[in-house]
Short mmCIF file of C-alpha atoms in Angstrom, two decimals:
data_model
loop_
_atom_site.label_atom_id
_atom_site.label_comp_id
_atom_site.label_asym_id
_atom_site.label_seq_id
_atom_site.Cartn_x
_atom_site.Cartn_y
_atom_site.Cartn_z
CA MET A 1 1.03 7.62 -8.16
CA LEU A 2 -2.47 8.45 -9.45
CA MET A 3 -1.77 12.18 -9.07
CA GLU A 4 1.43 11.73 -11.09
CA VAL A 5 -0.48 9.98 -13.90
CA LYS A 6 -3.13 12.70 -13.81
CA LYS A 7 -0.49 15.43 -14.06
CA GLN A 8 1.29 13.64 -16.91
CA ILE A 9 -1.96 13.29 -18.87
CA LYS A 10 -2.77 16.97 -18.25
CA ILE A 11 0.63 18.10 -19.50
CA SER A 12 0.50 15.80 -22.55
CA LEU A 13 -2.97 17.07 -23.49
CA LEU A 14 -1.77 20.67 -23.13
CA SER A 15 1.23 19.92 -25.33
CA ILE A 16 -1.02 18.40 -28.01
CA LYS A 17 -3.46 21.30 -27.71
CA TYR A 18 -0.75 23.93 -28.27
CA SER A 19 0.76 21.95 -31.13
CA ILE A 20 -2.63 21.84 -32.87
CA MET A 21 -3.27 25.53 -32.17
CA MET A 22 0.12 26.42 -33.63
CA GLN A 23 -0.67 24.57 -36.84
CA MET A 24 -4.08 26.22 -37.03
CA LEU A 25 -2.44 29.63 -37.35
CA ASN A 26 -2.33 29.27 -41.12
CA LYS A 27 -6.04 28.68 -41.71
CA VAL A 28 -5.82 27.88 -45.45
CA THR A 29 -3.18 25.20 -44.88
CA PHE A 30 -5.13 23.80 -41.93
CA ILE A 31 -8.41 23.54 -43.81
CA THR A 32 -6.88 22.13 -47.02
CA ASN A 33 -4.95 19.55 -44.98
CA VAL A 34 -8.05 18.31 -43.16
CA ILE A 35 -10.51 18.41 -46.09
CA PHE A 36 -8.12 16.90 -48.62
CA MET A 37 -7.24 14.10 -46.21
CA ILE A 38 -10.95 13.25 -45.93
CA LEU A 39 -11.23 13.28 -49.75
CA ASN A 40 -8.03 11.26 -50.00
CA ASN A 41 -9.48 8.50 -47.83
CA ALA A 42 -12.93 8.69 -49.42
CA SER A 43 -11.46 8.12 -52.89
CA PHE A 44 -10.84 4.47 -51.98
CA ILE A 45 -14.61 3.93 -51.85
CA ILE A 46 -14.48 3.90 -55.67
CA GLN A 47 -11.92 1.09 -55.62
CA TRP A 48 -14.17 -1.04 -53.41
CA MET A 49 -17.28 -0.19 -55.45
CA VAL A 50 -15.55 -1.57 -58.54
CA LEU A 51 -14.34 -4.69 -56.71
CA PHE A 52 -17.80 -5.37 -55.29
CA ASN A 53 -19.19 -4.98 -58.79
CA ILE A 54 -17.06 -7.98 -59.73
CA LYS A 55 -17.80 -10.09 -56.65
CA ASP A 56 -20.54 -9.73 -54.04
CA ASN A 57 -18.15 -10.20 -51.11
CA VAL A 58 -14.45 -9.68 -50.49
CA GLY A 59 -13.00 -12.03 -47.91
CA GLY A 60 -16.54 -12.78 -46.73
CA LEU A 61 -17.22 -9.11 -45.98
CA SER A 62 -19.94 -6.93 -47.47
CA PHE A 63 -19.29 -3.50 -48.98
CA LYS A 64 -20.45 -1.71 -45.84
CA GLN A 65 -18.20 -3.87 -43.66
CA VAL A 66 -15.13 -3.23 -45.81
CA ILE A 67 -15.79 0.51 -45.64
CA LEU A 68 -16.12 0.17 -41.85
CA LEU A 69 -12.74 -1.58 -41.81
CA TRP A 70 -11.37 1.40 -43.73
CA GLY A 71 -13.01 3.74 -41.20
CA ILE A 72 -11.28 1.95 -38.33
CA ALA A 73 -7.92 1.94 -40.14
CA SER A 74 -8.34 5.65 -40.78
CA GLY A 75 -9.55 6.45 -37.25
CA THR A 76 -6.74 4.55 -35.51
CA TYR A 77 -4.17 6.14 -37.82
CA GLY A 78 -5.74 9.54 -37.02
CA ILE A 79 -5.51 9.00 -33.25
CA ALA A 80 -1.90 7.76 -33.52
CA HIS A 81 -0.68 10.69 -35.60
CA LEU A 82 -2.77 13.41 -33.98
CA PHE A 83 -1.75 12.57 -30.41
CA PHE A 84 1.56 10.73 -30.79
CA GLU A 85 3.13 12.06 -33.99
CA GLU A 86 6.68 12.03 -32.62
CA ALA A 87 6.41 8.25 -32.12
CA PHE A 88 6.88 8.08 -35.89
CA ASN A 89 9.90 10.42 -35.89
CA LEU A 90 11.52 8.95 -32.80
CA SER A 91 14.41 7.39 -34.74
CA LYS A 92 15.51 10.81 -36.04
CA LEU A 93 15.41 12.28 -32.51
CA ILE A 94 17.51 9.39 -31.18
CA VAL A 95 20.06 9.35 -34.03
CA ASN A 96 20.47 13.13 -33.99
CA GLY A 97 20.70 13.22 -30.19
CA LYS A 98 17.69 15.50 -29.79
CA LEU A 99 16.18 13.90 -26.68
CA ASP A 100 18.12 16.15 -24.26
CA SER A 101 15.35 18.69 -23.77
CA PHE A 102 12.94 15.90 -22.77
CA ILE A 103 15.31 14.04 -20.47
CA VAL A 104 15.84 17.07 -18.22
CA GLN A 105 12.10 17.48 -17.64
CA PRO A 106 10.67 16.03 -14.40
CA LYS A 107 8.11 14.03 -16.40
CA ASN A 108 8.05 10.70 -18.21
CA VAL A 109 10.48 11.00 -21.13
CA LEU A 110 8.68 8.74 -23.60
CA ILE A 111 5.23 10.29 -23.11
CA SER A 112 6.68 13.82 -23.24
CA VAL A 113 8.51 13.03 -26.50
CA VAL A 114 5.67 11.34 -28.40
CA THR A 115 3.05 13.93 -27.44
CA SER A 116 5.25 16.91 -28.29
CA ARG A 117 3.96 17.25 -31.85
CA SER A 118 0.74 16.64 -33.81
CA LYS A 119 0.11 15.94 -37.46
CA ILE A 120 -2.79 18.14 -38.40
CA SER A 121 -3.87 16.11 -41.47
CA ALA A 122 -4.52 13.22 -39.04
CA LEU A 123 -7.56 15.18 -37.89
CA GLY A 124 -8.96 14.52 -41.38
CA ASP A 125 -8.30 10.79 -40.90
CA LEU A 126 -10.12 10.80 -37.58
CA ILE A 127 -13.09 12.76 -38.94
CA TYR A 128 -13.27 10.37 -41.91
CA GLY A 129 -13.52 7.46 -39.47
CA TYR A 130 -16.65 8.98 -37.93
CA ILE A 131 -18.11 9.81 -41.36
CA VAL A 132 -17.77 6.12 -42.18
CA LEU A 133 -19.51 5.26 -38.92
CA LEU A 134 -22.39 7.54 -39.97
CA PHE A 135 -22.57 5.67 -43.28
CA TYR A 136 -22.43 2.28 -41.51
CA GLY A 137 -25.24 3.25 -39.16
CA ILE A 138 -24.53 5.19 -36.01
CA THR A 139 -26.03 4.38 -32.63
CA ILE A 140 -24.84 5.49 -29.18
CA LYS A 141 -23.49 2.01 -28.50
CA ARG A 142 -21.59 1.88 -31.80
CA PHE A 143 -20.27 5.41 -31.26
CA ILE A 144 -18.83 4.43 -27.85
CA ILE A 145 -17.32 1.17 -29.15
CA PHE A 146 -15.91 2.92 -32.22
CA THR A 147 -14.26 5.62 -30.08
CA PHE A 148 -12.90 3.01 -27.70
CA VAL A 149 -11.43 0.76 -30.42
CA ASN A 150 -9.96 3.76 -32.22
CA ILE A 151 -8.15 4.87 -29.07
CA CYS A 152 -6.86 1.33 -28.42
CA GLY A 153 -5.81 0.85 -32.06
CA GLY A 154 -4.19 4.29 -32.20
CA ILE A 155 -2.17 3.59 -29.05
CA ILE A 156 -1.03 0.22 -30.45
CA ILE A 157 0.05 1.76 -33.79
CA ALA A 158 2.07 4.45 -31.97
CA GLU A 159 3.60 1.87 -29.62
CA ILE A 160 4.68 -0.46 -32.41
CA SER A 161 6.36 2.50 -34.09
CA ILE A 162 8.10 3.37 -30.78
CA ILE A 163 9.33 -0.23 -30.37
CA TYR A 164 10.84 -0.46 -33.86
CA ASN A 165 12.21 3.10 -33.78
CA SER A 166 13.77 2.43 -30.35
CA PHE A 167 16.13 -0.05 -32.00
CA CYS A 168 17.96 3.10 -33.15
CA PHE A 169 19.43 3.26 -29.62
CA TRP A 170 21.45 0.18 -30.62
CA PHE A 171 21.64 0.36 -34.45
CA VAL A 172 21.64 3.67 -36.34
CA LYS A 173 20.14 2.19 -39.49
CA ALA A 174 17.10 0.87 -37.58
CA ASP A 175 15.11 3.93 -38.74
CA ILE A 176 14.56 2.06 -42.02
CA LEU A 177 12.91 -0.73 -40.04
CA GLY A 178 10.53 1.67 -38.27
CA ASP A 179 9.44 3.35 -41.52
CA THR A 180 8.90 0.03 -43.27
CA ILE A 181 6.83 -1.45 -40.42
CA ASN A 182 4.63 1.68 -40.27
CA ASN A 183 3.95 1.54 -44.02
CA THR A 184 3.39 -2.20 -43.93
CA MET A 185 0.86 -1.93 -41.10
CA LEU A 186 -1.06 0.68 -43.06
CA ASN A 187 -1.08 -1.46 -46.21
CA PHE A 188 -2.43 -4.52 -44.44
CA ALA A 189 -4.92 -2.56 -42.32
CA THR A 190 -6.96 -1.45 -45.33
CA TYR A 191 -7.65 -4.98 -46.65
CA PRO A 192 -9.76 -7.73 -45.02
CA GLU A 193 -7.78 -10.18 -42.91
CA THR A 194 -9.65 -13.06 -44.54
CA ILE A 195 -7.97 -12.66 -47.94
CA PHE A 196 -4.64 -13.73 -46.41
CA LYS A 197 -3.52 -17.31 -45.71
CA LYS A 198 -3.17 -18.61 -42.13
CA SER A 199 0.65 -18.42 -42.23
CA VAL A 200 0.40 -14.71 -43.06
CA LYS A 201 -2.09 -14.17 -40.24
CA LEU A 202 0.55 -15.36 -37.80
CA ILE A 203 2.80 -12.50 -38.95
CA LEU A 204 -0.12 -10.07 -38.67
CA TYR A 205 -0.47 -10.86 -34.97
CA THR A 206 3.27 -10.88 -34.16
CA ILE A 207 5.91 -9.05 -36.22
CA ILE A 208 3.45 -6.68 -37.92
CA PRO A 209 0.69 -6.59 -35.27
CA VAL A 210 -1.97 -5.01 -37.45
CA GLY A 211 -4.21 -7.78 -36.11
CA PHE A 212 -4.31 -6.03 -32.73
CA SER A 213 -4.52 -2.46 -34.05
CA THR A 214 -7.17 -2.95 -36.76
CA TYR A 215 -8.56 -6.48 -37.18
CA MET A 216 -9.44 -7.03 -33.50
CA PRO A 217 -11.10 -3.60 -33.17
CA PHE A 218 -12.97 -4.33 -36.41
CA LYS A 219 -14.29 -7.65 -35.09
CA LEU A 220 -15.35 -5.91 -31.90
CA MET A 221 -17.29 -3.36 -33.94
CA LEU A 222 -19.04 -6.09 -35.93
CA LYS A 223 -19.96 -8.15 -32.89
CA PHE A 224 -19.26 -6.88 -29.41
CA GLY A 225 -18.15 -9.56 -26.97
CA ILE A 226 -16.84 -9.21 -23.41
CA ARG A 227 -14.05 -11.72 -24.12
CA GLU A 228 -12.84 -9.78 -27.18
CA PHE A 229 -13.20 -6.50 -25.28
CA PHE A 230 -10.88 -7.64 -22.49
CA LEU A 231 -8.54 -9.28 -25.00
CA LEU A 232 -8.08 -5.90 -26.69
CA ILE A 233 -7.43 -4.16 -23.35
CA ILE A 234 -4.92 -6.85 -22.35
CA SER A 235 -3.19 -6.49 -25.76
CA VAL A 236 -2.86 -2.73 -25.22
CA LEU A 237 -1.46 -3.27 -21.72
CA ILE A 238 1.07 -5.92 -22.80
CA ILE A 239 2.25 -3.88 -25.80
CA SER A 240 2.47 -0.79 -23.56
CA LEU A 241 4.67 -2.61 -21.04
CA LEU A 242 6.86 -3.89 -23.84
CA THR A 243 7.12 -0.39 -25.34
CA PHE A 244 8.14 1.31 -22.08
CA GLY A 245 10.54 -1.55 -21.29
CA ILE A 246 12.36 -1.39 -24.64
CA PHE A 247 12.45 2.43 -24.74
CA ASN A 248 13.76 2.77 -21.17
CA LYS A 249 16.40 0.10 -21.79
CA GLY A 250 17.46 1.88 -24.96
CA LEU A 251 17.49 5.28 -23.25
CA LYS A 252 20.43 4.10 -21.14
CA LYS A 253 22.41 3.77 -24.39
CA TYR A 254 21.44 7.27 -25.54
CA SER A 255 24.21 9.75 -26.14
CA SER A 256 23.56 13.45 -26.50
CA SER A 257 24.81 15.50 -29.46
CA ASN A 258 25.10 18.60 -27.23
CA LEU A 259 22.68 20.30 -29.54
CA MET A 260 21.13 23.53 -28.27
CA VAL A 261 17.39 23.08 -28.73
CA SER A 262 14.59 25.32 -27.55
CA ARG A 263 11.09 23.92 -27.30
CA ILE A 264 8.46 26.58 -27.93
CA MET B 1 20.76 21.61 -74.26
CA LYS B 2 24.31 20.68 -73.23
CA LYS B 3 23.87 22.13 -69.74
CA TYR B 4 20.69 20.12 -69.19
CA LEU B 5 22.48 16.95 -70.27
CA HIS B 6 25.21 17.81 -67.78
CA ILE B 7 22.64 18.32 -64.98
CA TYR B 8 21.07 14.97 -65.90
CA LYS B 9 24.45 13.21 -65.83
CA VAL B 10 25.50 14.78 -62.51
CA THR B 11 22.15 13.87 -60.89
CA ILE B 12 22.49 10.24 -62.02
CA LEU B 13 26.05 10.07 -60.63
CA ASP B 14 24.80 11.60 -57.38
CA ASN B 15 22.05 8.99 -57.13
CA ILE B 16 24.46 6.11 -57.70
CA GLN B 17 26.03 7.05 -54.35
CA TYR B 18 22.71 6.36 -52.60
CA VAL B 19 21.67 3.22 -54.45
CA SER B 20 21.26 1.35 -51.13
CA ASN B 21 18.20 3.54 -50.40
CA ILE B 22 16.40 1.73 -53.21
CA VAL B 23 16.53 -1.51 -51.18
CA LEU B 24 13.98 -0.09 -48.74
CA ARG B 25 11.69 0.89 -51.60
CA ILE B 26 11.97 -2.62 -53.06
CA LEU B 27 10.90 -4.03 -49.69
CA SER B 28 7.86 -1.72 -49.49
CA PHE B 29 7.06 -2.58 -53.12
CA ALA B 30 7.20 -6.31 -52.39
CA ILE B 31 4.82 -5.92 -49.43
CA ILE B 32 2.25 -3.93 -51.43
CA ILE B 33 2.49 -6.43 -54.28
CA PHE B 34 1.97 -9.26 -51.81
CA VAL B 35 -1.23 -7.63 -50.48
CA LEU B 36 -2.56 -6.89 -53.97
CA PHE B 37 -1.73 -10.39 -55.25
CA ASN B 38 -3.73 -11.83 -52.34
CA LEU B 39 -6.64 -9.53 -53.14
CA TRP B 40 -6.73 -10.42 -56.85
CA LYS B 41 -6.21 -14.13 -56.21
CA TYR B 42 -9.27 -13.98 -53.96
CA MET B 43 -11.24 -12.16 -56.68
CA TYR B 44 -10.31 -14.90 -59.17
CA SER B 45 -10.96 -17.78 -56.76
CA ASP B 46 -14.20 -18.75 -58.53
CA GLN B 47 -13.78 -17.34 -62.04
CA GLU B 48 -11.27 -17.72 -64.90
CA THR B 49 -11.50 -14.27 -66.46
CA ILE B 50 -12.86 -10.91 -65.34
CA ASN B 51 -13.73 -8.35 -68.03
CA GLY B 52 -11.32 -9.96 -70.49
CA TYR B 53 -8.41 -10.23 -68.05
CA SER B 54 -7.07 -13.63 -67.02
CA LYS B 55 -5.58 -14.02 -63.55
CA SER B 56 -2.00 -13.89 -64.79
CA GLN B 57 -2.76 -10.82 -66.92
CA ILE B 58 -4.24 -8.90 -63.99
CA LEU B 59 -1.32 -9.87 -61.74
CA TRP B 60 1.14 -8.68 -64.38
CA TYR B 61 -0.90 -5.49 -64.82
CA VAL B 62 -0.81 -4.69 -61.09
CA LEU B 63 2.89 -5.57 -60.92
CA ILE B 64 3.77 -3.28 -63.84
CA THR B 65 1.65 -0.31 -62.74
CA GLU B 66 2.97 -0.52 -59.17
CA GLY B 67 6.48 -0.81 -60.65
CA ILE B 68 5.91 2.41 -62.63
CA TRP B 69 4.52 4.06 -59.49
CA PHE B 70 7.55 3.12 -57.39
CA GLY B 71 10.07 3.82 -60.16
CA VAL B 72 8.77 7.17 -61.35
CA ARG B 73 7.37 8.79 -58.20
CA ASN B 74 9.88 11.10 -56.53
CA LYS B 75 8.22 12.36 -53.38
CA ASN B 76 11.36 13.84 -51.82
CA PHE B 77 12.07 15.95 -54.88
CA THR B 78 8.54 17.34 -55.19
CA ASN B 79 8.60 18.14 -51.44
CA GLU B 80 11.91 19.94 -51.94
CA ILE B 81 10.33 22.19 -54.59
CA SER B 82 7.49 23.14 -52.22
CA ASP B 83 9.92 23.69 -49.35
CA SER B 84 12.22 25.89 -51.43
CA ILE B 85 9.24 28.03 -52.44
CA LYS B 86 8.03 28.24 -48.83
CA SER B 87 11.46 29.11 -47.43
CA GLY B 88 12.41 31.48 -50.22
CA ASN B 89 15.44 29.37 -51.17
CA ILE B 90 14.04 29.26 -54.68
CA ALA B 91 15.69 32.68 -55.15
CA TYR B 92 19.04 30.91 -55.43
CA SER B 93 17.77 28.66 -58.21
CA ILE B 94 15.78 31.01 -60.44
CA ASN B 95 18.67 33.41 -61.05
CA LYS B 96 20.87 30.71 -62.61
CA PRO B 97 21.54 30.66 -66.39
CA TYR B 98 18.95 28.00 -67.13
CA ASN B 99 15.20 27.73 -67.41
CA TYR B 100 14.07 26.79 -63.89
CA VAL B 101 11.23 24.45 -64.86
CA SER B 102 13.39 22.68 -67.47
CA TYR B 103 16.01 22.24 -64.77
CA LEU B 104 13.38 20.69 -62.48
CA ILE B 105 12.26 18.21 -65.14
CA VAL B 106 15.83 17.18 -66.02
CA LYS B 107 16.83 16.84 -62.36
CA ASN B 108 13.75 14.74 -61.61
CA LEU B 109 14.45 12.48 -64.60
CA GLY B 110 18.04 12.10 -63.37
CA ASP B 111 16.73 11.15 -59.94
CA ILE B 112 14.40 8.45 -61.23
CA THR B 113 16.58 6.90 -63.96
CA ILE B 114 18.53 4.43 -61.78
CA LYS B 115 15.47 3.71 -59.62
CA SER B 116 13.32 2.97 -62.68
CA LEU B 117 15.95 0.63 -64.16
CA VAL B 118 16.15 -1.25 -60.85
CA PHE B 119 12.36 -1.60 -60.78
CA VAL B 120 12.31 -2.93 -64.35
CA LEU B 121 14.55 -5.74 -63.10
CA VAL B 122 12.52 -6.25 -59.89
CA VAL B 123 9.19 -6.38 -61.76
CA SER B 124 10.52 -8.82 -64.37
CA THR B 125 11.99 -11.09 -61.69
CA ILE B 126 8.93 -11.11 -59.39
CA GLY B 127 6.60 -11.58 -62.37
CA THR B 128 8.55 -14.41 -63.93
CA ILE B 129 8.93 -16.27 -60.62
CA PHE B 130 5.45 -15.78 -59.13
CA ILE B 131 3.18 -15.36 -62.16
CA GLY B 132 4.94 -17.00 -65.07
CA ARG B 133 6.42 -15.76 -68.33
CA LEU B 134 4.64 -12.98 -70.16
CA LYS B 135 3.90 -13.14 -73.89
CA PHE B 136 6.46 -10.53 -74.85
CA THR B 137 8.61 -10.19 -77.98
CA ILE B 138 11.77 -8.15 -78.57
CA LEU B 139 9.88 -6.19 -81.25
CA GLN B 140 7.68 -4.70 -78.51
CA ILE B 141 10.65 -3.17 -76.66
CA PRO B 142 10.89 0.15 -78.64
CA PHE B 143 7.14 0.77 -78.23
CA VAL B 144 7.26 -0.05 -74.53
CA LEU B 145 10.27 2.23 -74.05
CA ILE B 146 8.53 5.16 -75.77
CA ALA B 147 5.39 4.66 -73.66
CA LEU B 148 7.40 4.42 -70.42
CA ILE B 149 9.52 7.51 -71.13
CA PHE B 150 6.41 9.53 -71.98
CA SER B 151 4.72 8.21 -68.85
CA ALA B 152 7.68 9.29 -66.68
CA LEU B 153 7.74 12.72 -68.33
CA ILE B 154 4.02 13.35 -67.84
CA PHE B 155 4.14 12.12 -64.25
CA SER B 156 7.13 14.38 -63.48
CA ILE B 157 5.55 17.45 -65.07
CA ILE B 158 2.24 16.99 -63.24
CA ASP B 159 4.03 16.43 -59.90
CA ILE B 160 6.21 19.52 -60.42
CA SER B 161 3.14 21.58 -61.42
CA ILE B 162 1.36 20.52 -58.21
CA SER B 163 4.41 21.54 -56.16
CA LEU B 164 4.35 24.95 -57.88
CA ILE B 165 0.94 25.55 -56.26
CA SER B 166 3.04 26.40 -53.18
CA PHE B 167 3.46 29.87 -54.74
CA TRP B 168 -0.17 30.51 -53.75
CA ILE B 169 -0.88 28.05 -50.92
CA GLU B 170 2.02 27.29 -48.59
CA ASP B 171 1.46 23.56 -48.36
CA ALA B 172 0.91 21.77 -51.68
CA MET B 173 0.97 18.35 -50.01
CA PRO B 174 -2.85 17.89 -49.90
CA PHE B 175 -2.98 18.34 -53.68
CA HIS B 176 -0.30 15.66 -54.07
CA TRP B 177 -2.38 13.27 -51.93
CA VAL B 178 -5.42 13.67 -54.14
CA PHE B 179 -3.43 13.30 -57.36
CA ASP B 180 -1.62 10.24 -55.99
CA LYS B 181 -4.89 8.57 -55.05
CA LEU B 182 -6.36 9.42 -58.45
CA VAL B 183 -3.44 7.65 -60.08
CA LEU B 184 -3.56 4.69 -57.67
CA ILE B 185 -7.28 4.01 -57.88
CA PHE B 186 -8.05 4.86 -61.51
CA GLY B 187 -5.52 2.67 -63.26
CA THR B 188 -2.93 1.24 -60.89
CA ILE B 189 -4.80 -1.24 -58.71
CA ILE B 190 -7.69 -1.75 -61.13
CA PRO B 191 -7.47 -1.51 -64.96
CA ILE B 192 -9.93 0.60 -66.95
CA GLU B 193 -11.87 -2.42 -68.27
CA MET B 194 -13.06 -3.29 -64.75
CA PHE B 195 -14.84 0.05 -64.29
CA PRO B 196 -18.51 0.53 -65.12
CA ASN B 197 -19.15 1.86 -68.66
CA SER B 198 -20.21 5.30 -67.42
CA ILE B 199 -16.86 5.84 -65.65
CA LYS B 200 -14.76 4.29 -68.42
CA THR B 201 -15.27 7.30 -70.73
CA ILE B 202 -14.39 9.79 -67.99
CA PHE B 203 -11.39 7.65 -67.08
CA SER B 204 -9.93 8.05 -70.60
CA PHE B 205 -9.42 11.74 -69.84
CA PHE B 206 -7.69 11.11 -66.51
CA PRO B 207 -3.87 11.42 -66.32
CA THR B 208 -3.71 7.79 -65.18
CA TYR B 209 -4.55 6.71 -68.73
CA PRO B 210 -1.25 7.92 -70.28
CA ILE B 211 0.78 7.35 -67.08
CA MET B 212 -0.27 3.91 -65.87
CA TYR B 213 -2.83 2.15 -68.01
CA GLY B 214 -1.16 2.94 -71.36
CA PRO B 215 2.32 1.51 -70.74
CA ALA B 216 0.94 -1.50 -68.81
CA LYS B 217 -1.53 -2.32 -71.59
CA ILE B 218 1.22 -2.14 -74.23
CA ILE B 219 3.29 -4.63 -72.22
CA ILE B 220 0.62 -7.20 -71.35
CA ASP B 221 -1.60 -7.04 -74.44
CA PHE B 222 0.28 -5.37 -77.29
CA ASN B 223 -1.25 -4.39 -80.58
CA PHE B 224 -0.20 -1.54 -82.85
CA ASN B 225 -3.59 0.21 -82.83
CA ILE B 226 -3.61 0.40 -79.04
CA PHE B 227 -0.07 1.78 -79.11
CA CYS B 228 -1.05 4.52 -81.60
CA LYS B 229 -4.05 5.51 -79.46
CA ILE B 230 -2.00 5.63 -76.26
CA PHE B 231 0.86 7.46 -77.99
CA LEU B 232 -1.59 10.10 -79.23
CA VAL B 233 -3.09 10.59 -75.75
CA GLN B 234 0.41 10.79 -74.23
CA GLY B 235 1.46 13.41 -76.83
CA ILE B 236 -1.59 15.57 -76.14
CA TYR B 237 -1.09 15.22 -72.40
CA LEU B 238 2.59 16.13 -72.64
CA ILE B 239 1.89 19.34 -74.57
CA CYS B 240 -0.98 20.37 -72.26
CA THR B 241 0.92 19.67 -69.03
CA ILE B 242 4.01 21.57 -70.26
CA ILE B 243 1.84 24.61 -71.04
CA ILE B 244 0.11 24.43 -67.63
CA MET B 245 3.42 24.02 -65.77
CA ASN B 246 4.98 27.02 -67.54
CA LEU B 247 1.91 29.14 -66.88
CA LEU B 248 1.94 28.19 -63.19
CA TYR B 249 5.62 29.07 -62.91
CA LYS B 250 5.29 32.34 -64.87
CA GLU B 251 2.44 33.56 -62.68
CA GLY B 252 3.73 32.06 -59.45
CA VAL B 253 7.26 33.42 -59.61
CA LYS B 254 5.83 36.95 -59.50
CA LYS B 255 4.67 36.16 -55.98
CA VAL B 256 8.12 35.31 -54.64
CA ASN B 257 9.06 37.56 -51.77
CA VAL B 258 12.69 37.35 -50.69
CA ASN B 259 13.68 38.95 -47.43
CA GLY B 260 17.43 38.82 -47.84
CA GLY B 261 19.71 37.77 -45.02
#
């Protein structure tokens, strides 16, 4: 069992590595994608500078804390899209019947699919997250926690996308749902949780679980607690089980389009 | 001119077939508006006015600018331009009996016409229900229309020009990101009056002034002098962006390499 997991991780990492290498072939495109994504994220600092000029706190958070929240949102998004890009295109693969080449492989279908492609601009998002950490004040402890919460948050974001996109196994038009949830999560993730009413917070920890992918990691960064640490791990595990369960159930409904596809 | 009108008409008819796609955009729009309303309501929780804007004025401002953003932005079309340059498919478009860049502008305007009209309705409905009626007279309508049409034209031309960068650099997407964020931050989420004085002057030269701030200001706080100023800036911007777009196309098209097949 452990050997199987080890092999799966090794293959997935190789797949991601080759996908990144392939996109690095055009150096100008690679560099502009990464640098402009960092600039793109950094531009929002101006928005928060202006807002903090009006009020000395937003949702009870200081300027540095809001920027840290942005760093976590950016870092988790970076991890999700750099390592699991196909989780966000899953609906198209299902609707167009393009899962055949993954099903015939003697490896886990879901992991093989989601790690088969990387979004190179997401590297800019991830780097920006660490730049923010530098600005916030980097220590070894913070660096470890930041990396840990980014990985957890990134996995959750990818898994939520897989869950909603998997509905395409049953309803073709469910791709709209997946896209909307992804955009919604991103919109909420970049604003403090405290500006929303309690009724909204309920949605943020259920239907649109940005609470688990960004707000919980953010709280853990502000004040590390063993209880919160394990709560985050348990959240990842539960969402993972749910993701694999829904995808595998849906896979039984999958019908091929007999499309000839070669994976290079 | 007749052929461009025909392209415009055909594009509108084509878009009517896919009007259901707008529903998704309305949903995304509503979510963003919800987040921004929460943010501004929090900012106004202990003060009546901020830099001359009352709470209802700022909510209307955000609603209108986001409405313009959602109505006028045509990401798929600008991506198509870049893709056609990258793939070489542009060769099929530039040998037609029309001016290619004029065709792009007309097609883009055709694409956004229905969407923009839908968003005018959505913005008015959301605003009236959740914020309250706006001080708006029928006499303002012609001025608002002029400002909105100019805004759409300038936005289209800048977006097309950015896509034309693909003649030199394969992927123009990063340039779109930066321009989009420039528009969003300097004028969509926060109006010019909220910025520090030093940035305000620089902001007046940014494209967000004629695209976002101008039309929104004319709607929420109309006076003829402001309209004249915004109209002048829009006119200058329109001329400059047309010149830049034509230059980019003229120089860029020389770089097209078609491999047949």
